[in-house]
Amino acid sequence: MEKALVLDAGKCTGCEQCEVACSMINEGASNPAKSRIKVFNFHDEGRFVPYTCTQCDDAWCMQACPVDAISVSSDTGAKMVSDALCVGCKVCTIACPFGTVNYNPASGKVIKCDLCGGDPACAKACPTGAITYTDAGATGLAKMEAWAAKTDAGQQANA
Amino acid sequence: MKHVILGAGPAGVIAAENLRKADPSANVVLVGGEDKPPYSRMAIPYVLTGKIEEQGTYLRKTDGHYDDLGIQYIQGRAAKVSPDSGKVTLEDGQALDYDRLLIATGATPITPPVPGLDLEGVHHCWTLDDAEYIAARAQKGSNVVLMGAGFIGCIILESLVERGVNLTVVEAEDRMISKMMDTTGGEMLKTWVEKQGVKLLTSTKVTSVAKDSDALKVSTDKAGDLPADLVVVSVGVRSNIDFLEGSGVQTGTGVMVNDRLETSVKGVYAAGDVAEGPDFGGGFQVHAVQPTSAEHGRIAALNMNGADVKYRGSLIMNVLDTLGLISASFGHWMGEDDMAVKMDHDHHSYTKLAFHGDHIVGALSLGRTDQIGVLRGLIQSRVKLGPWKDKLKKDPSRIAEAYVACTQK
Amino acid sequence: MSWAKRILRVNLSEGTCQEEPLNMDWANQYLGQRGLATKYLASEIDPKVDPLSPDNKLIIATGPLTGTAASTGGRWSVITKGALTGAIACSNSGGFFGAELKFAGWDMVIFEGKAPNPVYLLIQDDVAKLVDASDYWGRTVWETEKGLKAEYQDPQMRVASIGQSGENGVKFACVVNDLHRAAGRSGVGTVMGSKNLKAVAVRGTKGVKVDNPEAFLAAAADGKAVLAENAVTGEGLPALGTQVLMNVINETGALPTHNHKDVQFDGASDISGEAMTVPRRSDGKPNLTRNGACFGCTIGCGRISTIDPEHYTVKDREQYQKASGGLEYEAAWALGAATGVSDLDALTFANFICNEQGFDPISFGTTVGAAMELFEMGVLTTKETDGIDLTWGNAEALTTLAELTGRGEGFGAEIGLGSKLLTEKYGHPDLSMSVKGQEFPAYDSRGIQGMGLTYATSNRGACHLRSYTVASEILGIPEKTDPLSSDGKAGLVIAFQDATGAVDSAGICVFTTFAWSMDNIAPQIDAACEGDWTVERLLEVGERIWNLERKFNIDAGFTGKDDTLPKRLLKEAAKTGPAEGKVNELGKMLPEYYSLRGWTDDGVPTNETLDRLVL
């Protein structure tokens, strides 16, 4: 069964170890500004919400890419940006209704979660089990998928 | 079933691929107008800067992609559509039979009625051939006049600056990208590009272009004459619909379609920049943007293949990088009277949100890239903001927080 | 690597910001943060300087592990000559500000002079500038931080600022970052206010690199595993925070109560970590909303609390009904046991005000406790207090005074003097429960003997964080010693002081040392930084820092006579609990301590010691 990142806000303490791990793996430096995963801190509610790409089936980013620079990994199902092909036009950054594809001015390319090739650094770094990489269909994913469906920007089947 | 697709831009190619996916036995013919494999106009500026080679613009990178999918690719331009006989005639006289036809012929740049625009050295920047022509003439130190600071003008502006030309931009409107930015944002953009050494003449019209010894002389109504080695014309585009005359396919600004992207003629569909399709905010519009083309292509293909899929309507949105200052616009950004605005001139940052009741219907942003896509999510999912509306009114930059707070319960 | 190797020098008088390279010779001797910034300060200012004069400097400093993947690697410090103490001050904070400063590419910011008008420093990666702060002066920490984020349309911006208390010269004002983390002690916020510096706002996108990423990530992962498996850092602190101690210390008979008149508090369990988790009647929710972590922290001891919406303090004040930084043990003790107040919501509210207005709850609570004792004695009456009834345990008196102190109004302005000046003013200096002018934290040295020596010798005035012998004497970390015995405590205190000096200079949290020994820490520093960083070298760095701080204080005019405790702890025996009948045996411990330190009988480091440490 395909695995997915399951994010459980109820367990998150907001430490940003995930952001550090993500940027270390992907950028070679601890740099949350360039992390593919982001923890939102709702201070007034005492709530922390880790947030990243759900690798949604609709793949708005992939569909919108004008130069075919985003593809689906056959191993993990992750939507992956090819640095060699990305021209930095940023269309995917506005096409993704989740805001999880971001432009990196330093490289002139976009960045997004690619599940680290099947061994996500964020999940390994999370101290509280708020981020796990587990079989798809687990509760968290189902919830996010339900939301993704609601965000359907393109179609509405009649039947 | 035989599908003919006129136009090999993103809408056409995506439709062809989706038709193939939906019906492995269907006959799919893709007709492209240029002597190039299907490519993306969005990528042309990056060819001009040398960031990518021509191949980098191709919509699909694998050799033999269309052959492998059994999509028949034909070079040609449609001259006539005859729905009664189910036939398309190309300009070279070739006739193609179809059961279902998709019009995805895109648009063509407008040449305004200004004397001298037919001269050597005056050019559009629309095709790869155009890019090649411009690249040859836009050399370091040469004088270049860019007519039009709309979206297309702006995406090539950066590449012209990077090539080291002396650039003057002449725009008839009072601001840059007037269709995707309000006066405030336009002013900020203007300050920004002027800081980078670009001469920007707004509310100014080019009255004529004439030969002046080896070069050109561009005359304007307010700023006198400008010397030019190259004049690039980008004052807008119009849908490629002339060939539909007499076909019975109803046209307006573009090809009029219903919410299944079918035209007034059964079996004939339209998608992409040429289609005047359902607008997310109600009504029908031509939305010549990449995400809409991709969605059109997919939905049209599903319906052409016999499904009954309704399109919710496209959300107009744009993102633009003007010499490093990134602007984006979504939906009904001009709004009504319920707005949240935050600007910081010193830092070239600007956010504007337009509300309708409890949700956002449009947005503008300048100087921001992080999580910008949530604006689409907020608008298109009609996210109920609840207490976050007040927070956004105080600080509209908190859009990502608002989106996550309202959706990740 | 790991160090950004750049410091920012801000001359507030001139309005200039200049970059300069980090002195790497000093970095190799002092590591970073507390040690390195103290070296800069000691080299650049006259130790005799008036803390509030423009000639004092204020340094914001990170350590080499700040901003890295090391667990708790988000620490940063404010180093200056303290307004409360006149001694060397180094106040350490967590949150996210320090890491952000590092991400922007700066190890330290040195502020000198005094701005002619209120300003704040804005740092966006390489770009730093002073900006007019007239819109923010007179505002609270919370208003300032939220306002700056909105002004720059950047929710990711991190802000450290002072509240009204820092502007008004409250002697124990803090620098508060991320709304409720603070460089809390010694009046570092008071110094910041004296410089007309309201805030530092920073956004960094450059990141932090380490010398050997592979080895570092492995060492950091090992460290995190050790923290996760440890009972204190893996269970106690995440579940109950530092408040896990309230009942423990009370039972030990070392919970200073009623201005240290007592060593046990009847209301302790009502204000304990456990009490914070009990659902209340009004809304069915507990005081503790959840635990929150500082940057990079895999322990997560931080408390995020919500006050009972029906409580008198917040009933019609919506802004205080939201979640915010809750009670840590020291704050709960000072606001509660020291004053005899056992109303958990009142303490939480007072703590909110301390964060909002930027003042130290330990010094505040202790000073209120001293005022309550003066009130009990009849030295203070409602005439002096503007009608506030300072009877022990009066919650409303506490919360009212918190608001008044924050704003510098009424009797609050007198509380803002701190206990030393307040008790002197009213003729009873012995009632100030402080060392070198800084109030005690939450451990009574009659019941935990080592803490008496800890307080007496602490270079920044009474402080638990310079050598937390509670770990050994109560929790048995790294090994159990008898809290009621002073034997061997001199050596224990020195070992803790030196190790803590290194930890405080590295960019990590001292709470890691409940689980980590230097054997866990050294490999992380070694992999992150150039050069070889062994346990021995780190302990030497710690000892060097301790002696440098000591030297600064001696040059500032402190002597061995200041290494003492209030009479009460040396003469009045504990009345109840396991320590009943005990006083602190400082007189036994101190000579041994001096000798082991290589100091003279008067507490001055010998030339031999200074030479050995290359000082």
PDB file of N, CA and C in Angstrom, chain C residues 7-40:
ATOM      1  N   ILE C   7      29.388  39.633  13.182  1.00  0.00           N
ATOM      2  CA  ILE C   7      28.619  40.320  14.208  1.00  0.00           C
ATOM      3  C   ILE C   7      28.172  41.668  13.676  1.00  0.00           C
ATOM      4  N   LEU C   8      27.102  42.116  14.239  1.00  0.00           N
ATOM      5  CA  LEU C   8      26.540  43.405  13.839  1.00  0.00           C
ATOM      6  C   LEU C   8      26.767  44.378  14.984  1.00  0.00           C
ATOM      7  N   ARG C   9      27.431  45.481  14.675  1.00  0.00           N
ATOM      8  CA  ARG C   9      27.661  46.483  15.703  1.00  0.00           C
ATOM      9  C   ARG C   9      26.739  47.660  15.431  1.00  0.00           C
ATOM     10  N   VAL C  10      25.894  47.949  16.403  1.00  0.00           N
ATOM     11  CA  VAL C  10      24.893  49.009  16.233  1.00  0.00           C
ATOM     12  C   VAL C  10      25.221  50.146  17.186  1.00  0.00           C
ATOM     13  N   ASN C  11      25.562  51.282  16.629  1.00  0.00           N
ATOM     14  CA  ASN C  11      25.806  52.452  17.470  1.00  0.00           C
ATOM     15  C   ASN C  11      24.531  53.274  17.521  1.00  0.00           C
ATOM     16  N   LEU C  12      23.872  53.190  18.670  1.00  0.00           N
ATOM     17  CA  LEU C  12      22.559  53.832  18.796  1.00  0.00           C
ATOM     18  C   LEU C  12      22.689  55.349  18.813  1.00  0.00           C
ATOM     19  N   SER C  13      23.783  55.851  19.359  1.00  0.00           N
ATOM     20  CA  SER C  13      23.970  57.307  19.396  1.00  0.00           C
ATOM     21  C   SER C  13      24.115  57.859  17.995  1.00  0.00           C
ATOM     22  N   GLU C  14      24.871  57.126  17.177  1.00  0.00           N
ATOM     23  CA  GLU C  14      25.135  57.594  15.810  1.00  0.00           C
ATOM     24  C   GLU C  14      24.092  57.106  14.819  1.00  0.00           C
ATOM     25  N   GLY C  15      23.347  56.090  15.209  1.00  0.00           N
ATOM     26  CA  GLY C  15      22.353  55.527  14.296  1.00  0.00           C
ATOM     27  C   GLY C  15      22.958  54.656  13.208  1.00  0.00           C
ATOM     28  N   THR C  16      24.116  54.051  13.502  1.00  0.00           N
ATOM     29  CA  THR C  16      24.782  53.252  12.463  1.00  0.00           C
ATOM     30  C   THR C  16      24.742  51.759  12.762  1.00  0.00           C
ATOM     31  N   CYS C  17      24.766  50.969  11.694  1.00  0.00           N
ATOM     32  CA  CYS C  17      24.841  49.510  11.799  1.00  0.00           C
ATOM     33  C   CYS C  17      26.035  49.059  10.973  1.00  0.00           C
ATOM     34  N   GLN C  18      26.967  48.381  11.616  1.00  0.00           N
ATOM     35  CA  GLN C  18      28.136  47.941  10.864  1.00  0.00           C
ATOM     36  C   GLN C  18      28.427  46.476  11.085  1.00  0.00           C
ATOM     37  N   GLU C  19      28.819  45.828   9.999  1.00  0.00           N
ATOM     38  CA  GLU C  19      29.190  44.420  10.079  1.00  0.00           C
ATOM     39  C   GLU C  19      30.664  44.317  10.422  1.00  0.00           C
ATOM     40  N   GLU C  20      30.989  43.330  11.263  1.00  0.00           N
ATOM     41  CA  GLU C  20      32.405  43.041  11.445  1.00  0.00           C
ATOM     42  C   GLU C  20      32.581  41.537  11.632  1.00  0.00           C
ATOM     43  N   PRO C  21      33.776  41.048  11.322  1.00  0.00           N
ATOM     44  CA  PRO C  21      33.971  39.602  11.457  1.00  0.00           C
ATOM     45  C   PRO C  21      33.998  39.196  12.926  1.00  0.00           C
ATOM     46  N   LEU C  22      33.508  38.013  13.202  1.00  0.00           N
ATOM     47  CA  LEU C  22      33.561  37.480  14.568  1.00  0.00           C
ATOM     48  C   LEU C  22      35.023  37.190  14.902  1.00  0.00           C
ATOM     49  N   ASN C  23      35.423  37.532  16.103  1.00  0.00           N
ATOM     50  CA  ASN C  23      36.791  37.243  16.539  1.00  0.00           C
ATOM     51  C   ASN C  23      36.905  35.735  16.801  1.00  0.00           C
ATOM     52  N   MET C  24      37.468  35.022  15.841  1.00  0.00           N
ATOM     53  CA  MET C  24      37.473  33.562  15.949  1.00  0.00           C
ATOM     54  C   MET C  24      38.452  33.055  17.004  1.00  0.00           C
ATOM     55  N   ASP C  25      39.477  33.869  17.332  1.00  0.00           N
ATOM     56  CA  ASP C  25      40.362  33.454  18.434  1.00  0.00           C
ATOM     57  C   ASP C  25      39.547  33.378  19.721  1.00  0.00           C
ATOM     58  N   TRP C  26      38.704  34.376  19.898  1.00  0.00           N
ATOM     59  CA  TRP C  26      37.853  34.384  21.093  1.00  0.00           C
ATOM     60  C   TRP C  26      36.797  33.276  21.014  1.00  0.00           C
ATOM     61  N   ALA C  27      36.250  33.061  19.817  1.00  0.00           N
ATOM     62  CA  ALA C  27      35.244  32.000  19.671  1.00  0.00           C
ATOM     63  C   ALA C  27      35.840  30.654  20.073  1.00  0.00           C
ATOM     64  N   ASN C  28      37.109  30.453  19.739  1.00  0.00           N
ATOM     65  CA  ASN C  28      37.747  29.192  20.102  1.00  0.00           C
ATOM     66  C   ASN C  28      38.019  29.086  21.599  1.00  0.00           C
ATOM     67  N   GLN C  29      38.074  30.236  22.258  1.00  0.00           N
ATOM     68  CA  GLN C  29      38.299  30.215  23.713  1.00  0.00           C
ATOM     69  C   GLN C  29      37.000  30.230  24.517  1.00  0.00           C
ATOM     70  N   TYR C  30      35.959  30.840  23.905  1.00  0.00           N
ATOM     71  CA  TYR C  30      34.726  31.073  24.673  1.00  0.00           C
ATOM     72  C   TYR C  30      33.485  30.487  24.020  1.00  0.00           C
ATOM     73  N   LEU C  31      33.642  29.834  22.913  1.00  0.00           N
ATOM     74  CA  LEU C  31      32.589  29.108  22.210  1.00  0.00           C
ATOM     75  C   LEU C  31      31.536  30.010  21.565  1.00  0.00           C
ATOM     76  N   GLY C  32      30.777  30.733  22.364  1.00  0.00           N
ATOM     77  CA  GLY C  32      29.727  31.582  21.777  1.00  0.00           C
ATOM     78  C   GLY C  32      28.866  32.155  22.882  1.00  0.00           C
ATOM     79  N   GLN C  33      27.765  32.766  22.488  1.00  0.00           N
ATOM     80  CA  GLN C  33      26.693  33.194  23.384  1.00  0.00           C
ATOM     81  C   GLN C  33      27.206  33.784  24.706  1.00  0.00           C
ATOM     82  N   ARG C  34      26.934  33.116  25.842  1.00  0.00           N
ATOM     83  CA  ARG C  34      27.294  33.695  27.135  1.00  0.00           C
ATOM     84  C   ARG C  34      28.792  33.989  27.248  1.00  0.00           C
ATOM     85  N   GLY C  35      29.616  33.016  26.932  1.00  0.00           N
ATOM     86  CA  GLY C  35      31.052  33.189  27.113  1.00  0.00           C
ATOM     87  C   GLY C  35      31.629  34.234  26.173  1.00  0.00           C
ATOM     88  N   LEU C  36      31.311  34.085  24.912  1.00  0.00           N
ATOM     89  CA  LEU C  36      31.912  34.950  23.901  1.00  0.00           C
ATOM     90  C   LEU C  36      31.431  36.391  24.043  1.00  0.00           C
ATOM     91  N   ALA C  37      30.150  36.544  24.318  1.00  0.00           N
ATOM     92  CA  ALA C  37      29.625  37.906  24.449  1.00  0.00           C
ATOM     93  C   ALA C  37      30.174  38.567  25.712  1.00  0.00           C
ATOM     94  N   THR C  38      30.367  37.768  26.773  1.00  0.00           N
ATOM     95  CA  THR C  38      30.959  38.330  27.982  1.00  0.00           C
ATOM     96  C   THR C  38      32.386  38.791  27.699  1.00  0.00           C
ATOM     97  N   LYS C  39      33.095  38.023  26.875  1.00  0.00           N
ATOM     98  CA  LYS C  39      34.450  38.421  26.500  1.00  0.00           C
ATOM     99  C   LYS C  39      34.420  39.765  25.752  1.00  0.00           C
ATOM    100  N   TYR C  40      33.489  39.886  24.825  1.00  0.00           N
ATOM    101  CA  TYR C  40      33.368  41.160  24.101  1.00  0.00           C
ATOM    102  C   TYR C  40      33.034  42.299  25.071  1.00  0.00           C
TER     103      TYR C  40
END
